[in-house]
Short mmCIF file of C-alpha atoms in Angstrom, two decimals:
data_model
loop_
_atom_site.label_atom_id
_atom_site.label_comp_id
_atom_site.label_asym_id
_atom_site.label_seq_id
_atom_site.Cartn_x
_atom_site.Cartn_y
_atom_site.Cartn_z
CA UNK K 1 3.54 43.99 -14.22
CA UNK K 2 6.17 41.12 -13.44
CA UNK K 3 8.36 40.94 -11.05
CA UNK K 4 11.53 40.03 -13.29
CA UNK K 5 11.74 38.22 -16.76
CA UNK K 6 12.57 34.87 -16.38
CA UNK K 7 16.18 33.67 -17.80
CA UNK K 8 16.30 30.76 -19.34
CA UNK K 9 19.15 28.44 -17.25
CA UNK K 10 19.14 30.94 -14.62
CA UNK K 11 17.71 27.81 -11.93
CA UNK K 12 19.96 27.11 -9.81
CA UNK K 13 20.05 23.45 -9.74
CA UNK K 14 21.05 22.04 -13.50
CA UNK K 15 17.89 20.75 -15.47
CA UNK K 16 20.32 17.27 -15.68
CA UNK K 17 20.34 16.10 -11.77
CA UNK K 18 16.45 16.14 -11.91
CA UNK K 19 13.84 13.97 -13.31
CA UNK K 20 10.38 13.08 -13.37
CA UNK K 21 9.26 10.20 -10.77
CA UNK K 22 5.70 9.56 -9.98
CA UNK K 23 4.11 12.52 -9.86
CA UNK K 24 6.49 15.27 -8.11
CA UNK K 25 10.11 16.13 -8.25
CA UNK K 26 13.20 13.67 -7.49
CA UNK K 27 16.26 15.51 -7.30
CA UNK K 28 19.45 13.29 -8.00
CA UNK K 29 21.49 14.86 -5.98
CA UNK K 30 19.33 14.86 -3.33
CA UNK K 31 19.09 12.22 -0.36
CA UNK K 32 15.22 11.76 -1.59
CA UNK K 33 14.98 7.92 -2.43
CA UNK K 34 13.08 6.86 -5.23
CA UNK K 35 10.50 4.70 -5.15
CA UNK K 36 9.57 2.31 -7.77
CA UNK K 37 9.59 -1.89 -9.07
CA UNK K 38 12.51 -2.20 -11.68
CA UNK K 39 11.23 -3.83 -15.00
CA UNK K 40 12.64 -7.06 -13.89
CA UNK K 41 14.46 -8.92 -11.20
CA UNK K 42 15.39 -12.50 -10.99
CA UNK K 43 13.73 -13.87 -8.09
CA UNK K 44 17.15 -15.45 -6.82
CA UNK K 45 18.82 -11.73 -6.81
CA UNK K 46 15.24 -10.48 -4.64
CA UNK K 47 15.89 -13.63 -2.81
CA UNK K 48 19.78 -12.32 -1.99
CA UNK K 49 18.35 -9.12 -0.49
CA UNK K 50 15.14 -10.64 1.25
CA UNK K 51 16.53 -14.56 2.33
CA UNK K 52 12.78 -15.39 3.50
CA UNK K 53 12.01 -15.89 -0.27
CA UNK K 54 14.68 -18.31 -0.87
CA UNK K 55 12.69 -21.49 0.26
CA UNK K 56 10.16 -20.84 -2.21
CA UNK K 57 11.65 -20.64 -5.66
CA UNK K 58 11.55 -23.02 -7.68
CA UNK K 59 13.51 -24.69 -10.75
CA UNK K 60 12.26 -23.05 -13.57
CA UNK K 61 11.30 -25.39 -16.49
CA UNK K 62 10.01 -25.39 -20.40
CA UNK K 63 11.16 -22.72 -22.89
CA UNK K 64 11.32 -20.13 -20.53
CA UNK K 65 13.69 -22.10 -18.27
CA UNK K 66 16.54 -19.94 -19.73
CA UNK K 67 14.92 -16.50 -18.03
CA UNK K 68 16.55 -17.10 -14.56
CA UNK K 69 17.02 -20.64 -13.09
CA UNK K 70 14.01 -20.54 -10.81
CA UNK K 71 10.09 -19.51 -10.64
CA UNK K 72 7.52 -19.10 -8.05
CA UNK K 73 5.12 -21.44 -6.89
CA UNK K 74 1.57 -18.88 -7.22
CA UNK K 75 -0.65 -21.60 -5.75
CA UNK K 76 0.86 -21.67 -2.93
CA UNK K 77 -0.48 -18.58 -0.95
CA UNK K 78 3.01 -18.35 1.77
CA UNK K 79 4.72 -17.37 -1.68
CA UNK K 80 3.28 -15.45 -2.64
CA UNK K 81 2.45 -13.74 0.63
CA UNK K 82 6.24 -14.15 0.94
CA UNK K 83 6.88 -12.17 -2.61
CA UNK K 84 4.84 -9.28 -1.93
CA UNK K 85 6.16 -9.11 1.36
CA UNK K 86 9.83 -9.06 -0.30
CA UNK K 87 9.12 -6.19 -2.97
CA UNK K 88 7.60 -4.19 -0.20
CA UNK K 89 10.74 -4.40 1.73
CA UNK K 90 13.67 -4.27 -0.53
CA UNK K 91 11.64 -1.51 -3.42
CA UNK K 92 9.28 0.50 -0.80
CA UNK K 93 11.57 0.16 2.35
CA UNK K 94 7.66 -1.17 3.91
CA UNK K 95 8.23 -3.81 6.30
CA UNK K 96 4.43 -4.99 5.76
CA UNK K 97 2.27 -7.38 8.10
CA UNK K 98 -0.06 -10.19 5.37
CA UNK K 99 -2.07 -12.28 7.35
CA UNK K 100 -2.43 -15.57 5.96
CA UNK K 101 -6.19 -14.96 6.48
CA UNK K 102 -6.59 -11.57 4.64
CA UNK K 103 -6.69 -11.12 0.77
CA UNK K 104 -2.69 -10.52 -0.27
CA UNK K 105 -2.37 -7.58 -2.48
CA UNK K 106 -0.45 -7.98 -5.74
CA UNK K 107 2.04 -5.12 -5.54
CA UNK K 108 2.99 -4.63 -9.17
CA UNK K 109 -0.89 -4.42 -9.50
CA UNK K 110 -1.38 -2.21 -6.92
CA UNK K 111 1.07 0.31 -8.02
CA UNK K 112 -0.02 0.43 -11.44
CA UNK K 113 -3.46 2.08 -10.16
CA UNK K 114 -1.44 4.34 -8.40
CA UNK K 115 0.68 5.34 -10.96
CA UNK K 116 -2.31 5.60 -13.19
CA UNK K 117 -3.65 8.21 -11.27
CA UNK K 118 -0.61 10.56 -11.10
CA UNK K 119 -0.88 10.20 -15.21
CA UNK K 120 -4.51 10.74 -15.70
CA UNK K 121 -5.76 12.82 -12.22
CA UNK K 122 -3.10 14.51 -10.55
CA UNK K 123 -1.57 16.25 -13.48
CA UNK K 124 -5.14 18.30 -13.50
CA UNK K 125 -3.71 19.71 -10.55
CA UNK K 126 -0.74 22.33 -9.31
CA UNK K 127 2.28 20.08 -8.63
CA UNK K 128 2.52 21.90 -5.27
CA UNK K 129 -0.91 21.18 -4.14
CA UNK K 130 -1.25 18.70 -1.12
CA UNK K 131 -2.40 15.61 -2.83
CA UNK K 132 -4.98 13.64 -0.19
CA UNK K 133 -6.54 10.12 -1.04
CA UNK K 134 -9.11 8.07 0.35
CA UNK K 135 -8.94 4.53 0.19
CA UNK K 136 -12.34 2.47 0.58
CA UNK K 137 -11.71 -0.85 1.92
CA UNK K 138 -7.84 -0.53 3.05
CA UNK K 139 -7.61 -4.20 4.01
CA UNK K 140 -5.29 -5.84 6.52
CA UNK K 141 -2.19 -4.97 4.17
CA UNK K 142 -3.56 -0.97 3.96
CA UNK K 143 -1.30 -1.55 0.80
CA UNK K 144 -2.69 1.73 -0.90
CA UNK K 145 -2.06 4.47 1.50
CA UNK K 146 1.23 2.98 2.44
CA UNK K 147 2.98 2.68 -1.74
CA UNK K 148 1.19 6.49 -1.68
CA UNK K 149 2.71 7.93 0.67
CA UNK K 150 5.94 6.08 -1.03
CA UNK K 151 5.20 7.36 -4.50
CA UNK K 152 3.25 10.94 -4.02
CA UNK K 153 5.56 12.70 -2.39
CA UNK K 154 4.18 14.88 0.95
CA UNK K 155 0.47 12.68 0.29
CA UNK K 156 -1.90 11.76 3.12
CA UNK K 157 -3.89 9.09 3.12
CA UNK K 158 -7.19 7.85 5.08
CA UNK K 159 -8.08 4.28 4.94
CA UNK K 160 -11.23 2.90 5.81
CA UNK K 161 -12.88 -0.73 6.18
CA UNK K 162 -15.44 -2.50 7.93
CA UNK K 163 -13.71 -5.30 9.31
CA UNK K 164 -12.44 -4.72 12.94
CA UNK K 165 -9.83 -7.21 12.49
CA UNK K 166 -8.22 -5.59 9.14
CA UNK K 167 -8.40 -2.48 10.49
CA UNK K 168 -6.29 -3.26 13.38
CA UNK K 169 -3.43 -4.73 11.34
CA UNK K 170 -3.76 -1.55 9.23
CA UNK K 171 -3.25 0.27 12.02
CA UNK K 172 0.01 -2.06 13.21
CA UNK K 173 1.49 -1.24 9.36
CA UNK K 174 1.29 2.57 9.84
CA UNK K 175 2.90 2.34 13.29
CA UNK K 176 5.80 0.01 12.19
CA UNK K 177 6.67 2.50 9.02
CA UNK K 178 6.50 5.32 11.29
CA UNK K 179 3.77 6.82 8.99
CA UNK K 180 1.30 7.65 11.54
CA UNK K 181 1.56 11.28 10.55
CA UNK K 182 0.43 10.60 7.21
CA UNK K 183 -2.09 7.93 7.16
CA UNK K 184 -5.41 7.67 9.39
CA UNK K 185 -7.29 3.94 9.50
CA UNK K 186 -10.89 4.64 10.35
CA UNK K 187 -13.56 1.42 11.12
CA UNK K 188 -16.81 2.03 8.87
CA UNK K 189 -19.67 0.70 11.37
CA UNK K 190 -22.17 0.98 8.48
CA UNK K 191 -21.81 -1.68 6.03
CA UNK K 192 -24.45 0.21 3.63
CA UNK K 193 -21.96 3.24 3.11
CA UNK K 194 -19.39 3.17 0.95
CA UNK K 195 -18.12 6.55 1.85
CA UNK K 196 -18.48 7.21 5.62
CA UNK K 197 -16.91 10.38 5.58
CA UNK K 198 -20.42 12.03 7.21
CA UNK K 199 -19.49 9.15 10.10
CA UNK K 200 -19.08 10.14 13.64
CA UNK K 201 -15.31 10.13 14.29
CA UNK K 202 -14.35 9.95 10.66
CA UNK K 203 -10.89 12.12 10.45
CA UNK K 204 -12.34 14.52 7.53
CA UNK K 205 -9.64 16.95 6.25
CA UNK K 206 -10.01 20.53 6.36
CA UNK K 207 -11.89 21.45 2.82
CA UNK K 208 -9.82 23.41 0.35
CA UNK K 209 -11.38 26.90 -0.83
CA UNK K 210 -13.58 24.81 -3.32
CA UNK K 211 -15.09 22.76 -1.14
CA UNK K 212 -13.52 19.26 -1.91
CA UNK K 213 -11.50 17.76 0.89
CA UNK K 214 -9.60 14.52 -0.64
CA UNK K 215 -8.01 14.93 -4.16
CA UNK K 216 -9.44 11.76 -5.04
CA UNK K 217 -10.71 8.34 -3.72
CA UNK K 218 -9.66 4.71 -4.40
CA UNK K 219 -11.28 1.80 -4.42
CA UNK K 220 -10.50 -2.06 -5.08
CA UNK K 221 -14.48 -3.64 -4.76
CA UNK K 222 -14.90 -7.21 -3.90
CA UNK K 223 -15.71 -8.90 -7.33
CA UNK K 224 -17.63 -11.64 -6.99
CA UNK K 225 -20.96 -12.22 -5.76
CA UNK K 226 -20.40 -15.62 -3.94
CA UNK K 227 -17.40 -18.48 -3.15
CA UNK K 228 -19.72 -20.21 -6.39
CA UNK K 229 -19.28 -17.16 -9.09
CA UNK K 230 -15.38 -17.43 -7.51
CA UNK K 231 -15.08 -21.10 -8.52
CA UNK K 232 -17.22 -21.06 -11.77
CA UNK K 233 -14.77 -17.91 -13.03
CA UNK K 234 -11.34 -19.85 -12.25
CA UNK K 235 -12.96 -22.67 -14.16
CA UNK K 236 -12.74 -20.27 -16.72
CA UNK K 237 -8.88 -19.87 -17.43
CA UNK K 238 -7.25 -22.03 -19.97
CA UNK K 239 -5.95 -25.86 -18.59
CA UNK K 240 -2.52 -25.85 -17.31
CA UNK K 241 -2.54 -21.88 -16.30
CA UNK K 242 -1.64 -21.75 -12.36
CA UNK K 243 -4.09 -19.45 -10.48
CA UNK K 244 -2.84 -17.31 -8.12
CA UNK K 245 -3.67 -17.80 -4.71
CA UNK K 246 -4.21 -14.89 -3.01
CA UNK K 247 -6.66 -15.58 0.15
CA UNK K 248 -8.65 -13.15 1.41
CA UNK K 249 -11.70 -12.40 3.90
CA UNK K 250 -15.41 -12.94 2.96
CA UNK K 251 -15.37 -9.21 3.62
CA UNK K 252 -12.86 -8.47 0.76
CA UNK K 253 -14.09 -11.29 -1.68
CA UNK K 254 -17.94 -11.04 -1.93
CA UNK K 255 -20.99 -8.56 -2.20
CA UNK K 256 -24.26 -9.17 -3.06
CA UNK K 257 -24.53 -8.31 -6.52
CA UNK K 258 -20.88 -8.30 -6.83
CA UNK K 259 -18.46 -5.42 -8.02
CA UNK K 260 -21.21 -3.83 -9.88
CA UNK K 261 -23.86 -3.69 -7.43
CA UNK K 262 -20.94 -2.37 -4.65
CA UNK K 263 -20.27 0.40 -7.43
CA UNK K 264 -23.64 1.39 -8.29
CA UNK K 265 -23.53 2.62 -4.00
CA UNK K 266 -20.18 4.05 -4.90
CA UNK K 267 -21.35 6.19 -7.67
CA UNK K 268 -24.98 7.02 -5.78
CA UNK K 269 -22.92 8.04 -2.81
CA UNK K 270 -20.51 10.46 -5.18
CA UNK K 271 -23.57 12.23 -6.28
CA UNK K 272 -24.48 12.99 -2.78
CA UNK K 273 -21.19 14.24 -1.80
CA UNK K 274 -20.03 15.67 -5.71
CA UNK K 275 -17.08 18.41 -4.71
CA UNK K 276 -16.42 17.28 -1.66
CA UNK K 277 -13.80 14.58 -3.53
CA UNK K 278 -12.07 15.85 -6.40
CA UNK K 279 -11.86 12.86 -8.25
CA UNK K 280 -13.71 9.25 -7.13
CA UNK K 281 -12.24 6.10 -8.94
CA UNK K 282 -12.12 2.85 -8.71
CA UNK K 283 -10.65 -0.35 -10.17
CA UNK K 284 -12.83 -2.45 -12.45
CA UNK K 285 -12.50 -6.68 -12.66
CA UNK K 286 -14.96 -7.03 -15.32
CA UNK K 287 -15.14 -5.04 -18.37
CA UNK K 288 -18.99 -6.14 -18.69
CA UNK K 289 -19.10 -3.78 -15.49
CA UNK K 290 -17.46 -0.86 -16.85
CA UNK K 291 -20.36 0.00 -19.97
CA UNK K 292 -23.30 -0.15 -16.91
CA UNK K 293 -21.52 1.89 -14.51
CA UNK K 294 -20.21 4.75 -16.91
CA UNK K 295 -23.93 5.70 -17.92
CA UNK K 296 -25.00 5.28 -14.06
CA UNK K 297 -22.02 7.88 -14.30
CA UNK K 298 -23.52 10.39 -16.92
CA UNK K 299 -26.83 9.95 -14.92
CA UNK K 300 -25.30 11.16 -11.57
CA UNK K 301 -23.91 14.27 -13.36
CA UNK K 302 -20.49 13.81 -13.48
CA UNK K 303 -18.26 16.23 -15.65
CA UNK K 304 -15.52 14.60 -16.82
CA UNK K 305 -15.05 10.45 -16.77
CA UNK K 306 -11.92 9.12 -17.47
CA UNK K 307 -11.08 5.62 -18.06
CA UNK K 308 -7.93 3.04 -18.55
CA UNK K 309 -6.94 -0.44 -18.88
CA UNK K 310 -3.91 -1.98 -16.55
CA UNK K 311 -2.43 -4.76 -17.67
CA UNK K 312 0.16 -7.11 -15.40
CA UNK K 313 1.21 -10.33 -16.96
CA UNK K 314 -2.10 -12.11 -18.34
CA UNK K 315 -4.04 -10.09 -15.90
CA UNK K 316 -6.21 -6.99 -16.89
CA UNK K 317 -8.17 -4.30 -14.81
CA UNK K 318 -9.54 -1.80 -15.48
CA UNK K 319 -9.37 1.98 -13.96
CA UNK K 320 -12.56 4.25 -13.56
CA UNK K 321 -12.88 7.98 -12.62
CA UNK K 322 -15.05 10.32 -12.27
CA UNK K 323 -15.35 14.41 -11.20
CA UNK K 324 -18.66 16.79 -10.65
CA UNK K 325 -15.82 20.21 -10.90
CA UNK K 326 -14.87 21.82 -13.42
CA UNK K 327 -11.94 21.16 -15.89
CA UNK K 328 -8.59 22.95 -13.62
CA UNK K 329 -5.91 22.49 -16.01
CA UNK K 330 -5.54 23.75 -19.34
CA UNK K 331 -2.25 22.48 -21.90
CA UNK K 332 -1.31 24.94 -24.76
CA UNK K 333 0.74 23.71 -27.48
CA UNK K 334 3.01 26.20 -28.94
CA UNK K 335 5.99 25.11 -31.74
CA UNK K 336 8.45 27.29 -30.43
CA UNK K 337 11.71 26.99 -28.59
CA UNK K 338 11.74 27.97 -24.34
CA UNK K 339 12.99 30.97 -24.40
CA UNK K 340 10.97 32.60 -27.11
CA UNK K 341 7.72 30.57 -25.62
CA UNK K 342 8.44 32.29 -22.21
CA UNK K 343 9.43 35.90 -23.94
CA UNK K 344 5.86 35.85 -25.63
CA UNK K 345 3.96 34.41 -22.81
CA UNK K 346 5.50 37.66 -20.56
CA UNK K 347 4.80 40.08 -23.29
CA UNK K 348 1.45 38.79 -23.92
CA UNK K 349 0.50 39.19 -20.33
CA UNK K 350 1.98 42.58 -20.07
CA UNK K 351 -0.46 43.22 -22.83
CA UNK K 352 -3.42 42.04 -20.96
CA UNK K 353 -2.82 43.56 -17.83
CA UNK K 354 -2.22 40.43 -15.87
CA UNK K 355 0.11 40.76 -13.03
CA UNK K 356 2.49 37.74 -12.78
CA UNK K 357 5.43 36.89 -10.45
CA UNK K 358 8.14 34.03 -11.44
CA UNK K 359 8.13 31.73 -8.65
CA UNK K 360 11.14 29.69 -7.78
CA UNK K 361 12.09 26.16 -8.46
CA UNK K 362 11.98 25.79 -4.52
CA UNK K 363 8.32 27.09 -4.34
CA UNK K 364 6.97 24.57 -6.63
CA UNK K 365 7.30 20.04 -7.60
CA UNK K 366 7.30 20.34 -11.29
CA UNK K 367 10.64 19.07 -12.25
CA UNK K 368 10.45 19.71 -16.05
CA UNK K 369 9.35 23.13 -16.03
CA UNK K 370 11.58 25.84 -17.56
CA UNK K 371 9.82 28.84 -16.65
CA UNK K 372 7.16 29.08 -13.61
CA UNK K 373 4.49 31.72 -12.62
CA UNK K 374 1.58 33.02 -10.33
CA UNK K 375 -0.57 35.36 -12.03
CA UNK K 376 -3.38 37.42 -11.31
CA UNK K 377 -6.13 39.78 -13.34
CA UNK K 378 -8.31 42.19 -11.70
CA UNK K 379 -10.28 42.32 -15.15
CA UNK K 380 -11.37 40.14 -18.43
CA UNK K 381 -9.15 41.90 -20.54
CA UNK K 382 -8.96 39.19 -23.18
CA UNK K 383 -12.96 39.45 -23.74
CA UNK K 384 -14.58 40.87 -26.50
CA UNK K 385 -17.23 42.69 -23.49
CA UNK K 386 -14.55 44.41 -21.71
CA UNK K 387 -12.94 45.61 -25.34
CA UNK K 388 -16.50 47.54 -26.23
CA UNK K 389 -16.74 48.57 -22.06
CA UNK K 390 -13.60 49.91 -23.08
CA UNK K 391 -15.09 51.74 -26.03
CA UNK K 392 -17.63 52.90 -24.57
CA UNK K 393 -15.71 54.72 -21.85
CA UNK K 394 -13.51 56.50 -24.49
CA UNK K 395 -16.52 57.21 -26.44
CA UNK K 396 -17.92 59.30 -23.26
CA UNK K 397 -14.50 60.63 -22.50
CA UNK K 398 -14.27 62.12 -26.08
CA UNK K 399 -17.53 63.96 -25.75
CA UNK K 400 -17.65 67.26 -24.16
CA UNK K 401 -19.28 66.16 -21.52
CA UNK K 402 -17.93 69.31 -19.34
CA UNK K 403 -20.60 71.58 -21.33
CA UNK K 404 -23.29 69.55 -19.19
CA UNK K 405 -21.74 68.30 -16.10
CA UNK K 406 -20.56 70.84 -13.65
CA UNK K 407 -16.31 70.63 -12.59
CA UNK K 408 -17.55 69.53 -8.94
CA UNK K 409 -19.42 66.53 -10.18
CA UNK K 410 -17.26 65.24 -12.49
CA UNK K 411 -15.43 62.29 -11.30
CA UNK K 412 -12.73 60.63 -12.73
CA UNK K 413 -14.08 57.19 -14.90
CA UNK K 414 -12.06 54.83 -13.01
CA UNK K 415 -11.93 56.32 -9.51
CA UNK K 416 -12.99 53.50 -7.29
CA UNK K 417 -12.65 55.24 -3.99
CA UNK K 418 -9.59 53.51 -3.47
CA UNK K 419 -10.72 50.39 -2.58
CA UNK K 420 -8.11 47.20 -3.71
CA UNK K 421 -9.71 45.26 -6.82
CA UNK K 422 -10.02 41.53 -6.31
CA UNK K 423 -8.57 39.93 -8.84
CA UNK K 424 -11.00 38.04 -11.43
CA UNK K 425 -8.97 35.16 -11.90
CA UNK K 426 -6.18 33.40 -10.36
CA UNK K 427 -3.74 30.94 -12.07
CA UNK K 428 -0.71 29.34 -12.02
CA UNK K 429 1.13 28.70 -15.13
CA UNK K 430 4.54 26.47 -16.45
CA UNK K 431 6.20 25.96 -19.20
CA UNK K 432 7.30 22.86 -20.19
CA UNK K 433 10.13 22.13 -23.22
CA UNK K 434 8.98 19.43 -25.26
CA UNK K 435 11.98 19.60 -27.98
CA UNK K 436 13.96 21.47 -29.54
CA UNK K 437 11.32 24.03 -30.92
CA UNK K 438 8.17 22.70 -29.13
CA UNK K 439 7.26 23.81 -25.67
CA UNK K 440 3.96 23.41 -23.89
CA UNK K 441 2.12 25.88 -21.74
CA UNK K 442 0.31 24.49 -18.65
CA UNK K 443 -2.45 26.82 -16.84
CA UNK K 444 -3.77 25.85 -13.36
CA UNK K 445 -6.74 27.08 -11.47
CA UNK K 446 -6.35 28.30 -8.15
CA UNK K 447 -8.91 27.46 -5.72
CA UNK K 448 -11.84 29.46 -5.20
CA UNK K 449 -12.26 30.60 -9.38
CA UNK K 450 -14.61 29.78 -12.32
CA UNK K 451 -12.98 27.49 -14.52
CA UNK K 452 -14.74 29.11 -17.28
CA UNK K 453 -13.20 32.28 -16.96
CA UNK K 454 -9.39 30.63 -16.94
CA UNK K 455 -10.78 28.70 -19.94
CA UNK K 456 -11.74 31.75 -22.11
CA UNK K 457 -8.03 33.14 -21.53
CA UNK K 458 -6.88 30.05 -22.78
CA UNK K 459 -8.96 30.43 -25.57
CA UNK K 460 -7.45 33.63 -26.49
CA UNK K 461 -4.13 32.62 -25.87
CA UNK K 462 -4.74 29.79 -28.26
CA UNK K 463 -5.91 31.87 -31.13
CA UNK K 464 -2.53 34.29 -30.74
CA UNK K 465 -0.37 31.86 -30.12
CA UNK K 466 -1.14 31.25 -33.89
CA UNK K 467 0.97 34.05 -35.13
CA UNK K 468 3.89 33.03 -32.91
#
């Protein structure tokens, strides 16, 4: 049935130059950069590497004065326009436009929501699938598609927003990072449409096989309901806390009804649409919002919601998804070392009739996978229904059924004129060491199959793994 056992060590790159980043495979010895915001830099060591910065520190003071000599100024919005402009550059190699009239993105805030979504949405999926996101509301800065691209390696990214001027900007950041290849900026005409991807001229992706054409969307909503809700919230914060001036367009700032009413259109539209995006999320300023929009959820007949909390400094958001498809990736815990987790895994499939191939480390992103495979099976041979079809064919075969049937009728039982079988189910599986005698087995639907059919082999493989 397989196409060789796998060797354990056999790769031919050495399981120490790579490790996980993001979502997908960095190779060390490889000239792929990473991409990411070290714990913590001294702003006068950013300030070495991006000298615009320099005017604005400050003398740090007060207990913390002995945590690098100087501080930031966050009411004044040319820092901190200045700042995020700096990390772009010198972690993200993004040489980023911020007009002083659009809302300036926190980066370490922004990234977080990415990076939340390779943990929580991405993993449901093959690491060699083209990952596609859809950002609603891109902004001037069109600060999500470009850290994507960054992070997920090989992503694509449309942006859209319904402010001419923003859009044009966008459009001036993806040309100056040469990313034009990778990220489309589309103008939404229809301010009552969250997700304009029915829109004439909208640059839809071609579907995959079922039916959804963006892994998931992304969405920062304007909070507040008016410049007064603004002012009465700030009012809010403890005396003597500095509030962060980040600017921003009516456009970006306010909504009638605020964040909640803009989701409640988010999560109609997802019903609408369902497979067509694999995953819709969004970020969440309020966590009054998140208890009213998670049974609007439920109500719109979502499968699976997901939620998380990101916390930067004294700031918290919160992260909400959502997904009408069916579960794609199933984990398997089995307390055994690789190479007998991989020897069973082969032996059980052999057993089942499931035709497997061990794909290379080339083929696939997974960096901490030990063993790899595509597999196949024309027929449920794990079911308790094909074990009595089974039975009942033998049962016939034993009977003397050539006292009754002529020799030029009889046929043989499993003659299917020669026609090729389609397989039943199609699946991609890994294995992944998680100590010494503890490996996990990850199984990932192909396109195009049931979910519950890949879930009822994991079932079985569950129950035998048992005996391991």
């Amino acid at each position: 049935m397989s196409k060789r056992k796998t060797e354990i060590g056999d790769d031919t790159t050495s399981p120490a130059t790579k490790k996980i980043k993001g979502h997908l495979l960095i190779d060390t010895n490889s000239k792929v950069k990473e991409y990411d915001l070290p714990d913590y830099t001294p702003y006068e060591k950013l300030a070495e590497k991006y000298p615009e910065l320099q005017m604005h520190l400050v003398p740090r003071q007060g207990p913390n004065a002995t945590s690098g000599k100087h501080t930031m100024d966050f009411r004044n919005a040319e820092a901190v326009r200045t700042l995020n402009r700096a990390l772009l550059c010198v972690y993200f190699d993004l040489d980023v436009v911020l007009p002083s009239d659009a809302l300036c993105p926190a980066v370490a805030n922004r990234l977080n929501y990415i990076k939340w979504l390779g943990r929580n949405i991405m993993e449901e999926f093959w690491p060699g699938n083209t990952v596609r996101g859809l950002d609603i509301g891109t902004g001037a800065s069109c600060i999500y598609p470009l850290l994507g691209t960054r992070y997920i390696r090989g992503s694509e990214f449309v942006g859209t927003d319904i402010n001419q001027a923003s859009v044009a900007v966008a459009q001036q950041n993806v040309r100056t990072n040469a990313l034009d290849d990778r990220i489309r900026v589309y103008l939404n005409d229809d301010r009552n449409t969250v997700l304009p991807i029915d829109s004439v001229g909208f640059p839809m992706p071609t579907p995959d096989a079922d039916g959804s054409a963006f892994t998931f969307c992304m969405c920062n909503p304007p909070f507040y309901d008016s410049p007064e809700e603004r002012q009465q919230l700030r009012q809010m914060k403890p005396i003597g806390r500095p509030t962060l001036d980040t600017g921003g367009k009516d456009d970006e700032l306010y909504t009638v009804g605020g964040e909640e009413a803009f989701l409640e259109r988010l999560v109609e539209e997802s019903a609408v649409h369902k497979q067509r995006i694999k995953w819709y999320t969004t970020m969440v300023g309020k966590k009054g919002t998140l208890k009213a929009l998670k049974a609007k959820i439920r109500d719109a007949g979502a499968k699976h919601v997901s939620e998380g909390a990101l916390i930067q400094g004294r700031t918290t958001r919160w992260v909400l998804a959502w997904s009408f498809l069916d579960k794609t990736r199933f984990c398997l815990d089995v307390k055994k070392s690789a190479a007998d987790v991989c020897s069973w895994l082969e032996s059980a499939m052999d057993d089942l009739q499931i035709s497997y191939n061990v794909i290379n480390d080339e083929d696939v992103g997974a960096a901490d996978a030990v063993a790899r495979y595509s597999c196949s099976a024309v027929e449920k041979t794990w079911t308790r229904q094909w074990r009595r079809q089974q039975q009942k064919q033998q049962h016939i075969v034993n009977a003397d059924v050539s006292a009754i049937v002529p020799t030029e009728c009889k046929q043989p039982l499993d003659d299917k004129d020669g026609a090729e079988e389609l397989p039943v189910l199609a699946f991609k599986a890994s294995i992944v060491c998680k100590g010494l005698d503890s490996c996990q087995i990850h199984m990932y639907l192909d396109s195009g199959y049931g979910s519950n059919v890949l879930m009822s082999l994991y079932n079985h493989l569950s129950r035998k793994s048992a005996s391991v």
